[in-house]
XYZ file of C-alpha atoms in Angstrom:
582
model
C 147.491 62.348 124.747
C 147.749 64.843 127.557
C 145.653 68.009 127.301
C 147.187 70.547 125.506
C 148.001 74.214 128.005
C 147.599 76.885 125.632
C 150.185 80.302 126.004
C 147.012 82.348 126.818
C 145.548 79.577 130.007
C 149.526 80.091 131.776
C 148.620 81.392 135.064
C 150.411 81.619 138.836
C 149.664 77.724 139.820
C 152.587 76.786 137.059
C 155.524 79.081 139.350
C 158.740 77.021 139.272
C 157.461 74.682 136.897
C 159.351 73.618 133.343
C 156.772 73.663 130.272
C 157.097 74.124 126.633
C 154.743 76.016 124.819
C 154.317 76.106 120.952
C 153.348 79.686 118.947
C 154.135 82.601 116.715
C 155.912 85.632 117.458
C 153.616 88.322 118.759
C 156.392 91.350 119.001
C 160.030 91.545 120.815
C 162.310 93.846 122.460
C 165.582 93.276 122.185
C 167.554 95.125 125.528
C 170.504 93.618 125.001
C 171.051 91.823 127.996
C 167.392 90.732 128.191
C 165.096 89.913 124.812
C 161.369 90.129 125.796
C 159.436 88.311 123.288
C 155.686 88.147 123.066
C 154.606 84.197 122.476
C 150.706 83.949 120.750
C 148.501 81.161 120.257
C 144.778 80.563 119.963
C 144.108 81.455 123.777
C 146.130 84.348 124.000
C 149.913 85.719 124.411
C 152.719 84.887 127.392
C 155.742 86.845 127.552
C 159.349 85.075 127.551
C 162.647 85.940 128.459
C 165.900 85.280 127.067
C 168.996 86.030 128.931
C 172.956 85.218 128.041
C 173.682 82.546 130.241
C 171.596 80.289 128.388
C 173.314 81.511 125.410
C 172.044 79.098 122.618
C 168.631 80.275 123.159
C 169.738 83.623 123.515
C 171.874 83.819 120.425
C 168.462 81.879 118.055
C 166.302 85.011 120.075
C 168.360 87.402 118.292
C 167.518 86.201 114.956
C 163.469 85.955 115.815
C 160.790 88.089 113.818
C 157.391 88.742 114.003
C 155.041 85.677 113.299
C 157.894 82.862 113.151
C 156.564 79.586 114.363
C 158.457 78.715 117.881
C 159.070 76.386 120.452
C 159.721 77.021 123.916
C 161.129 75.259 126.934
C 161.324 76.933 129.620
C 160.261 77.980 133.007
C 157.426 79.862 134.666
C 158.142 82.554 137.422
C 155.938 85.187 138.759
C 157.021 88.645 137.272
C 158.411 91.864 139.913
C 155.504 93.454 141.045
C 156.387 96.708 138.812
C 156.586 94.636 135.793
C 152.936 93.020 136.068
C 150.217 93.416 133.644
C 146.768 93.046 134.511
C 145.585 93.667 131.046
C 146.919 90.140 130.375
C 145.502 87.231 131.939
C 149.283 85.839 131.581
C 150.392 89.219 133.050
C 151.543 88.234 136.708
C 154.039 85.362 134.978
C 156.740 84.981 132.233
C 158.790 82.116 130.915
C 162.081 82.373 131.011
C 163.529 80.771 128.447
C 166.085 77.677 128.391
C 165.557 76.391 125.012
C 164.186 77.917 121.708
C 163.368 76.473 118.301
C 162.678 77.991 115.534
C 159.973 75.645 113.580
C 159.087 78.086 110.369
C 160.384 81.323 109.773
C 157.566 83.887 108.211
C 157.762 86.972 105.700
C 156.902 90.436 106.982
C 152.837 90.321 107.015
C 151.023 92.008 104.344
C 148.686 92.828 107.013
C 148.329 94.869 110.379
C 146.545 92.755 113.126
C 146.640 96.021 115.259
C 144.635 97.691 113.020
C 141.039 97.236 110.727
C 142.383 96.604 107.377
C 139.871 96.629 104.388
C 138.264 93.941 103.699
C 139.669 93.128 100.407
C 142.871 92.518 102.101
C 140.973 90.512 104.970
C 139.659 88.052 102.591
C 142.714 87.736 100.038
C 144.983 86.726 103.175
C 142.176 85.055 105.370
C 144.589 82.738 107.079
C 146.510 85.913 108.709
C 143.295 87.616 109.364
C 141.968 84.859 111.522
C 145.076 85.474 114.042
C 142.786 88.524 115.155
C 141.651 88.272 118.466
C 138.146 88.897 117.381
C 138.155 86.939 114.525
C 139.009 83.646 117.124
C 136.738 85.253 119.683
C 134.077 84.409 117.181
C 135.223 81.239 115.723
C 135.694 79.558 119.199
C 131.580 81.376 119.535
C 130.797 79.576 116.690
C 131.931 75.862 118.026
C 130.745 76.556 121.066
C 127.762 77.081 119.931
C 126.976 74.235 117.648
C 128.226 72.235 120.526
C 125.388 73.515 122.481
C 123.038 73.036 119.885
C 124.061 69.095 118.966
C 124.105 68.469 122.637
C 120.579 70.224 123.198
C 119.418 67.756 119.909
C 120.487 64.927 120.793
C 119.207 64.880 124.513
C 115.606 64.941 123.363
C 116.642 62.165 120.744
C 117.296 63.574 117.651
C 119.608 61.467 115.540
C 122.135 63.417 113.532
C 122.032 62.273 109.984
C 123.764 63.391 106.731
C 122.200 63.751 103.713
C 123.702 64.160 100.202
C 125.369 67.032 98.286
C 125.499 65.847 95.076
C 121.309 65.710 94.240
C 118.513 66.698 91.830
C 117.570 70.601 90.939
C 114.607 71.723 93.601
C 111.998 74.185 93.616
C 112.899 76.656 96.354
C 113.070 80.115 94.959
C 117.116 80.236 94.314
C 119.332 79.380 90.920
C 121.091 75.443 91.336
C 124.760 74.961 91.406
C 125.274 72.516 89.290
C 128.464 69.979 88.418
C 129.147 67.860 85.580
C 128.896 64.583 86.083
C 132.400 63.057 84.128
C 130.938 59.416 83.866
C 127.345 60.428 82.835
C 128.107 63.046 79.943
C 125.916 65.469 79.303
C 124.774 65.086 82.828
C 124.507 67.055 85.837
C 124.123 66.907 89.382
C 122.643 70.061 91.732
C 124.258 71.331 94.700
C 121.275 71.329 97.433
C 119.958 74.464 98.167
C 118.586 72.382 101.468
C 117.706 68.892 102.287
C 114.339 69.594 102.073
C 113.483 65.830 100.284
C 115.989 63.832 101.885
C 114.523 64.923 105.210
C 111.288 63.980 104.678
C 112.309 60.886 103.220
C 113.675 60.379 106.717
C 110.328 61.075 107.728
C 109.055 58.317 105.944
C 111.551 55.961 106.689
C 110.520 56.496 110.145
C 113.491 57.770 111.736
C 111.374 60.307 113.262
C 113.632 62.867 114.713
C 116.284 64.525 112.766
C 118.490 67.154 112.763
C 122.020 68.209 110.471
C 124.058 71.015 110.365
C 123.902 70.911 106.669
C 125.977 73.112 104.148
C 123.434 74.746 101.414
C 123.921 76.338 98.283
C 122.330 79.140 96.817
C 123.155 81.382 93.668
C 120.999 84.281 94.637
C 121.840 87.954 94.888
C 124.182 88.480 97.727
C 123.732 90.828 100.666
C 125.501 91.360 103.701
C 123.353 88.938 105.584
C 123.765 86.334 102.543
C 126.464 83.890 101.720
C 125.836 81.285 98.158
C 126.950 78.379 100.331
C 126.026 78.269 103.990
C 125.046 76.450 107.176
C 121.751 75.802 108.335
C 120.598 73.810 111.207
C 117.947 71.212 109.762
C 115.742 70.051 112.353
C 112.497 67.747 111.451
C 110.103 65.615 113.790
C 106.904 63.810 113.086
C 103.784 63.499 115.073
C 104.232 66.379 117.242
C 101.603 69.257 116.915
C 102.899 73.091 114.994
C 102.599 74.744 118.266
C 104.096 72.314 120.587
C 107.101 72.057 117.939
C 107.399 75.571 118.010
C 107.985 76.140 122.188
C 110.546 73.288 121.447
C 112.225 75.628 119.489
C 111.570 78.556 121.575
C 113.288 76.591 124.527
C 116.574 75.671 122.455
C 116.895 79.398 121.242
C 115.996 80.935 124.744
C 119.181 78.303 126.260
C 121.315 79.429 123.507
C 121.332 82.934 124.944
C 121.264 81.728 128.512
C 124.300 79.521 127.860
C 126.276 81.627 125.665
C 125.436 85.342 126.272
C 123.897 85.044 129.531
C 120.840 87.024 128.475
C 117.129 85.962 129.522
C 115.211 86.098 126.341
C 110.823 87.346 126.801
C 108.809 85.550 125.511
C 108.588 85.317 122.381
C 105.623 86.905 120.578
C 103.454 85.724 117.432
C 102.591 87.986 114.641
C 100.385 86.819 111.252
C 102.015 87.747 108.314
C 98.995 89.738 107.106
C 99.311 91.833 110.641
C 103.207 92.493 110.436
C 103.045 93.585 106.847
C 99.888 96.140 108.051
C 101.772 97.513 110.572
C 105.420 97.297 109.883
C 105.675 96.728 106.197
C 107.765 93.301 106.540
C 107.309 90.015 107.346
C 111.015 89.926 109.449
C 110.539 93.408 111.731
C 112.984 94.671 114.310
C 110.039 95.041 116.967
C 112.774 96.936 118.673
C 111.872 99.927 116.517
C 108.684 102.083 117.996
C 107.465 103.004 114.427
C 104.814 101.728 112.879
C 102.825 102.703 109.392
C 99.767 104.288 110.148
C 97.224 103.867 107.248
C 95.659 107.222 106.456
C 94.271 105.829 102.892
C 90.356 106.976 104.223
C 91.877 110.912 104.071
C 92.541 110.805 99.850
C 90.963 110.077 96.722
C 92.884 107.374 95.785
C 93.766 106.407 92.188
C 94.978 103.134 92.730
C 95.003 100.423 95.333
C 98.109 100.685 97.150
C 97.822 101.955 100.409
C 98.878 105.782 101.778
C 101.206 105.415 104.677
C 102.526 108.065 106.953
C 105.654 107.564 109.914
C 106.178 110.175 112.195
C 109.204 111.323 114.541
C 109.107 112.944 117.490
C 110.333 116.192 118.404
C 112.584 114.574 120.939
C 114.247 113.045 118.638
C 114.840 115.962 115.756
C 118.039 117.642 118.081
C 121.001 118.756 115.670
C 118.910 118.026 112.399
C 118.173 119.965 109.847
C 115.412 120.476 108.215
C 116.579 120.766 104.631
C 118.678 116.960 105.342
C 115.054 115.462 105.295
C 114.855 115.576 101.700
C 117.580 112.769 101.651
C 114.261 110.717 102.727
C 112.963 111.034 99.667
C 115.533 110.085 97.137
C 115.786 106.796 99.426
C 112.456 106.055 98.982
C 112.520 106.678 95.278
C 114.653 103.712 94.838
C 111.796 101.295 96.404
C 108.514 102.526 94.021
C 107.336 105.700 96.007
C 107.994 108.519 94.273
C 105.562 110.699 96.164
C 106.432 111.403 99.916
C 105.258 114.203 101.731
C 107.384 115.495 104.913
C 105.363 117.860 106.958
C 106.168 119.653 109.883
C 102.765 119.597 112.735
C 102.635 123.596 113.476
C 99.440 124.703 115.813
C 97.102 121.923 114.213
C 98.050 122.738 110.612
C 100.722 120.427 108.505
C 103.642 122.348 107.124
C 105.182 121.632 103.595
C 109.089 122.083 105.490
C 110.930 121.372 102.414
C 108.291 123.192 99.305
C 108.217 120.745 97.426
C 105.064 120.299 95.253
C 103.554 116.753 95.812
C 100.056 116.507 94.558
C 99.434 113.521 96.887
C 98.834 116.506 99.943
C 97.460 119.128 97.885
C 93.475 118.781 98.561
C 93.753 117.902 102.447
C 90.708 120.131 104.349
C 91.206 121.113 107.731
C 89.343 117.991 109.246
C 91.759 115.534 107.384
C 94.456 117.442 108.485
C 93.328 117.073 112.019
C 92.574 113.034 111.672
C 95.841 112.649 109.779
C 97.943 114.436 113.284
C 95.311 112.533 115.807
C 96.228 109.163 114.013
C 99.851 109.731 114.214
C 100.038 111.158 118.220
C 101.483 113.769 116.850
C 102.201 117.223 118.762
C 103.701 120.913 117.875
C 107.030 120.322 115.770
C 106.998 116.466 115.151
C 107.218 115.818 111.706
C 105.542 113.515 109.614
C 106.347 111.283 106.081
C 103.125 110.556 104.265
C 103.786 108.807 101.036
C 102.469 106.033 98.423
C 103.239 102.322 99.769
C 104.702 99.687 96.928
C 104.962 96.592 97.735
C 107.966 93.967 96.623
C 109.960 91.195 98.006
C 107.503 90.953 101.128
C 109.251 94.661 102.465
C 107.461 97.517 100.942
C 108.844 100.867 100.226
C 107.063 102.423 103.231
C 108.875 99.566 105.812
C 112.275 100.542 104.159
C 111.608 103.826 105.454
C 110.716 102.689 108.727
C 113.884 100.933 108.714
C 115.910 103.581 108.311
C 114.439 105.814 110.503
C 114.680 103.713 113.533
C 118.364 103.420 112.286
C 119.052 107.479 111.930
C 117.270 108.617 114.554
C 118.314 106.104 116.948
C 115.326 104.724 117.777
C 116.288 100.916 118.440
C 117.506 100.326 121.768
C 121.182 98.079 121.047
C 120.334 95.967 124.483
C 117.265 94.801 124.027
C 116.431 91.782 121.739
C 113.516 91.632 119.862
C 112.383 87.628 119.139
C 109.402 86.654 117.670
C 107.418 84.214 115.045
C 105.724 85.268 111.875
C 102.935 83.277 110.980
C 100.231 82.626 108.300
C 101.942 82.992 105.678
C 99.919 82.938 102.174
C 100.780 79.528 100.144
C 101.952 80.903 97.094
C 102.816 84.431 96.018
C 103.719 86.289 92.640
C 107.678 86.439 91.201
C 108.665 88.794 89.366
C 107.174 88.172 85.960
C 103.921 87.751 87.643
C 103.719 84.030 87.655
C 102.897 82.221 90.734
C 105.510 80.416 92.783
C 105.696 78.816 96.187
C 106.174 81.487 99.117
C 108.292 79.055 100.837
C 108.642 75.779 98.991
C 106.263 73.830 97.598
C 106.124 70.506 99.688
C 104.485 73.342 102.331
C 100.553 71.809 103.488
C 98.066 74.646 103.253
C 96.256 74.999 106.754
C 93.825 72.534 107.326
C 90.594 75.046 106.685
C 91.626 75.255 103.164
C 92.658 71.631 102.064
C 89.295 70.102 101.940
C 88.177 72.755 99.541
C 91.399 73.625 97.935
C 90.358 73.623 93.913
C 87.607 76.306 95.465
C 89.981 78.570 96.913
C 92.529 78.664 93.711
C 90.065 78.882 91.073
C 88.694 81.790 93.648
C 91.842 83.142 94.481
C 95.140 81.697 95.026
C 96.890 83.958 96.865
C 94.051 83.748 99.638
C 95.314 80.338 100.438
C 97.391 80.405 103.812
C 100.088 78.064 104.480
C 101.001 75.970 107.715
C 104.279 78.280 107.620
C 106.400 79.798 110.671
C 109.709 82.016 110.483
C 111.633 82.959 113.501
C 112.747 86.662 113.550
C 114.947 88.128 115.670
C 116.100 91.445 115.545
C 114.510 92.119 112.425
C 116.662 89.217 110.828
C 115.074 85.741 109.450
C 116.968 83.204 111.300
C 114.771 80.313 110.733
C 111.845 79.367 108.310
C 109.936 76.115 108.580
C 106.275 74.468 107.731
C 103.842 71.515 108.053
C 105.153 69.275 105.613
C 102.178 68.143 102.686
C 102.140 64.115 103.868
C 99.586 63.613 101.214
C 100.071 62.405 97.778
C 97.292 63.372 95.880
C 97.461 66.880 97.733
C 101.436 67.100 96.893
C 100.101 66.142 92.768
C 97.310 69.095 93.531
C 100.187 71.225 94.189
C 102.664 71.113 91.596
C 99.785 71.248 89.354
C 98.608 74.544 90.763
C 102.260 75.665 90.434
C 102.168 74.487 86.531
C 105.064 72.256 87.091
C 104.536 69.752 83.639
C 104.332 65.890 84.238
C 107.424 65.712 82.745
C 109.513 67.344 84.813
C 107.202 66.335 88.021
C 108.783 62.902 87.276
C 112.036 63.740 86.446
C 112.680 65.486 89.392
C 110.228 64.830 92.077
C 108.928 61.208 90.627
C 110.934 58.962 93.501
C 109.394 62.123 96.172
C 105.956 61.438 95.227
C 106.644 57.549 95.092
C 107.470 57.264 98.442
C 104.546 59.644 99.807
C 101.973 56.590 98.945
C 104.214 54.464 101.399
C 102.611 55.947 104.702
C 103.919 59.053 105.050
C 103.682 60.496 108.755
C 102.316 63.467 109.975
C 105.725 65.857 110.295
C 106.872 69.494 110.157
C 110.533 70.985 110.575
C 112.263 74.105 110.397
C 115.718 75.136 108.530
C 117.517 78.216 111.443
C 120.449 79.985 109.570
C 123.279 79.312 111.768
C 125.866 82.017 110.551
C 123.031 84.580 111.047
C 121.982 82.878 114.262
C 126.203 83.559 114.923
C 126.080 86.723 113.186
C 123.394 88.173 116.220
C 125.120 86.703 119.392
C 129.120 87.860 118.215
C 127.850 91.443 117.873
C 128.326 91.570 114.130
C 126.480 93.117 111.413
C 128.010 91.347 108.983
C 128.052 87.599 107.569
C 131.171 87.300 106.274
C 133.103 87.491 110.125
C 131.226 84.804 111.166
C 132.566 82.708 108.644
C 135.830 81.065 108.467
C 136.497 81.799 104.472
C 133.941 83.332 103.395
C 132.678 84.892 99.662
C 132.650 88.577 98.596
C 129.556 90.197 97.855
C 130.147 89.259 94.091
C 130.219 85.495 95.256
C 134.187 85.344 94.598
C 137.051 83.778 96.962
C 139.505 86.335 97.203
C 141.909 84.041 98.933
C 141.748 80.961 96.285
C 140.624 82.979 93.452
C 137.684 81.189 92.365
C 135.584 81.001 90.085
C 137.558 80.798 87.577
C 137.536 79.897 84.317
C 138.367 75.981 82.983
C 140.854 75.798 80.063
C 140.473 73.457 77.389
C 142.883 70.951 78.585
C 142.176 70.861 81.904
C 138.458 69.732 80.386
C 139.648 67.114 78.560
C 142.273 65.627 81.489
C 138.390 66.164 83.857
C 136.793 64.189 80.738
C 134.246 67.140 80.029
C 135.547 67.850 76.866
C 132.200 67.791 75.291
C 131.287 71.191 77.466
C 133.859 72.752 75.166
């Protein structure tokens, strides 16, 4: 098969020669001795020309409509100098046309690919939205891109291996899918929220280098970073040390930019999680963002243990605000547990109450405190500072929300630079939201090495002291990766779903063939899981998950374009053989 020329890669060095091009009707002019029709495809738009003396293409042209499906033969001369259009990369040539066929006529569109149309209508008619030229832009980003990566992989001899979709229920933080099994009734499989097991089962089948771009399935609540299926690339390796695995990684992402944005990444820098919640109230900050939380806890009587934060902003950047618009600060906050910020104005060494509203958090400051509290912050005449209560939840507390939105308002993040770092240390287990413990990350994580000879200690001490062999990747205050030192130990992995309170029965049910084969001489290995669309999401300039994504979910985890989920009548059960759900 000859490689296909696209309408949009037509350029000067086919003059005088006769092609035929396949696309849809972009627009048309009809003059009537000349019809100027607009010809778009994948790569872009070519203008043809009908004239009468080839009067059975001329006569179809008449009929021709915006987005019908044509054929062209024709052929390509350079355009009068008056008529060229730079704009286009097909500007300097046209086709004229000798031939047209019309392979699929098309209704008027029920969207405008000139214009930003709202999402609803985006999604419901996805197929139409895709003939955007950014949409493609980003879709053509996106295989370009996992090109890179499988190429990169497979160079330093990964093997690409799949892994199964239909599987048993995990333990990694999110709801299952799950699907009826028809033959096995009353049975269900899970949709895998990753291929956490099956890739260290590769592990210990001694294909030592892996790597999928594996489709995962989460019912969590969504977000505009957040999708319940999506793509991650898997990547494990065994015996290779954490940190050496790590620059691997480094390297990969650091190309990916190189290759595809042309950008020279820093190196990338290495935060504790302990450190970047101290200072930044997240473990995933945008280290693009100057602020960070001062702890001023030493200058109050405190009633509890939480600690009191402050942020301050620069004069510099307070032009065309006003004062009384700060208070919006404080409703925000509200929402995440702090309920008593302070916004103070610094006027000749003294902190001013701008907004008079009583907080008692500020009321018994002396002079000297007052002084530390402006010292601490660098602060000078007319910056203002937000003191308030920090609460902690979901590993972002209330005082890094504000942080957020600061840098975001006052336009403190600099849009060309790229902030790229790992997060490390993270503790081994953590408290949900009914205050039992869980897994931070999942629970086949090893705990670093300083804790696992004396790990009944340590829990019966403290459990949350325990600190995992964990890593993310953060860029740009987005998690784009998460990964660990895999437990390679049997007795340890038993220790652990103990800890976690995981009952013997279920232990077999669900992880028995897991801890089987970890008595079968299980390697040393580690891995990491990078969220591709997210990974997409940052290098297409996009804030948003869903344009990354060729048909994506809403927010409410619904296809507007196939109208699913929906629900299953009783029929359609019984013709499935799931009558017994009924």
């Amino acid at each position: 098969m000859k490689n296909k020329i696209y309408c949009g890669e037509i350029n000067k060095k086919f003059i005088n020669k006769e092609i035929i091009i396949y696309g849809w009707v972009d627009s048309y002019r009809n003059l009537g001795k000349l019809i100027f029709v607009n010809i778009k495809d994948r790569e872009g738009i070519i203008q043809a020309i009908f004239k009468p003396k080839y009067e059975i293409a001329y006569n179809i042209a008449t009929t021709l409509r915006n987005n019908f499906c044509v054929k062209i033969k024709g052929k390509i001369v350079e355009r009068k100098e008056k008529n060229k259009n730079l704009n286009l990369l097909t500007g300097e040539i046209e086709i004229i046309g000798f031939s047209l066929s019309i392979l699929n006529k098309s209704k008027s569109l029920p969207v405008d690919l000139n214009i930003n149309n709202s999402e609803e209508i985006r999604l419901k008619y996805r197929y139409l939205d895709l003939k955007q030229k950014k949409m493609i832009v980003i879709l053509k980003q996106r295989s370009k891109i996992i090109s890179y990566i499988r190429s990169f992989l497979e160079k330093n001899k990964f093997l690409n291996i799949e892994t199964p979709i239909l599987t048993n229920v995990t333990s990694e933080g999110s709801r299952d899918y799950l699907v009826p099994s028809r033959i096995h009734k009353h049975n269900f499989y899970a949709l895998p929220q990753s291929p956490q097991i099956f890739k260290q089962l590769l592990m210990i089948a001694g294909l030592d280098r892996y790597y999928q771009i594996a489709k995962c399935f989460r019912d969590e609540d969504l977000r505009s970073d957040r999708q319940p299926e999506f793509t991650q690339i898997d990547i494990e390796i065994s015996f290779i040390k954490l940190e050496k695995f790590r620059n691997f990684i480094e390297k990969m992402i650091f190309n990916i930019w190189k290759n595809i944005k042309n950008i020279y990444l820093n190196k990338f820098k290495v935060l504790t999680f302990k450190q970047s919640m101290k200072d930044f109230g997240t473990d995933k900050p945008d280290l693009r963002n100057s602020l960070k939380l001062i702890d001023l806890s030493n200058f109050f009587n405190k009633k509890n243990k939480n600690r009191i934060i402050s942020l301050s902003i620069k004069k510099k950047h307070l032009y065309n605000i006003k004062i009384q618009n700060l208070s919006k600060y404080i409703n925000f906050i509200k929402k995440y547990g702090t309920k008593d910020l302070s916004i103070l104005q610094v006027h000749n060494n003294k902190l001013i109450n701008i907004l008079n509203i009583k907080n008692n958090l500020i009321v018994n400051l002396n002079n000297e405190n007052v002084k530390n509290i402006i010292y601490k912050n660098n602060c000078n005449h007319d910056d203002i500072i937000f003191i308030g209560t920090e609460i902690i939840n979901d590993n972002m507390s209330s005082m890094g929300h504000l942080r957020k939105k600061l840098g975001k308002d006052f336009n403190l993040i600099n849009d060309n630079e790229w902030s790229v770092l790992w997060v490390i240390d993270f503790p081994l287990f953590q408290k949900n939201k009914i205050g039992k413990l869980v897994s931070m990350n999942h629970p086949f994580t090893s705990p670093k090495n300083c804790f696992i000879k004396n790990i009944d200690h340590f829990f019966k001490k403290n459990p949350y002291q325990i600190i995992s062999n964990s890593y993310d990747l953060v860029i740009n205050g987005y998690e784009i990766g998460s990964g660990s030192l895999r437990i390679n130990d049997y007795k340890l992995q038993k220790k652990i779903f103990n800890f976690l309170k995981i009952n013997k029965i279920i232990q077999k049910k669900n992880f028995g063939f897991f801890l089987e084969a970890l008595k079968f001489g299980t390697p040393p290995h580690l891995g990491i899981a990078l969220g591709l669309d997210r990974l997409i999401m940052l290098l297409t300039n996009t804030n948003n998950i869903r344009d990354v994504i060729a048909f994506p979910k809403t927010t409410s985890a619904s296809c507007l374009l196939t109208r699913v989920p929906y629900k299953i009548n009783a029929n359609l059960l019984k013709d499935l053989g799931l009558s017994y759900l009924l």
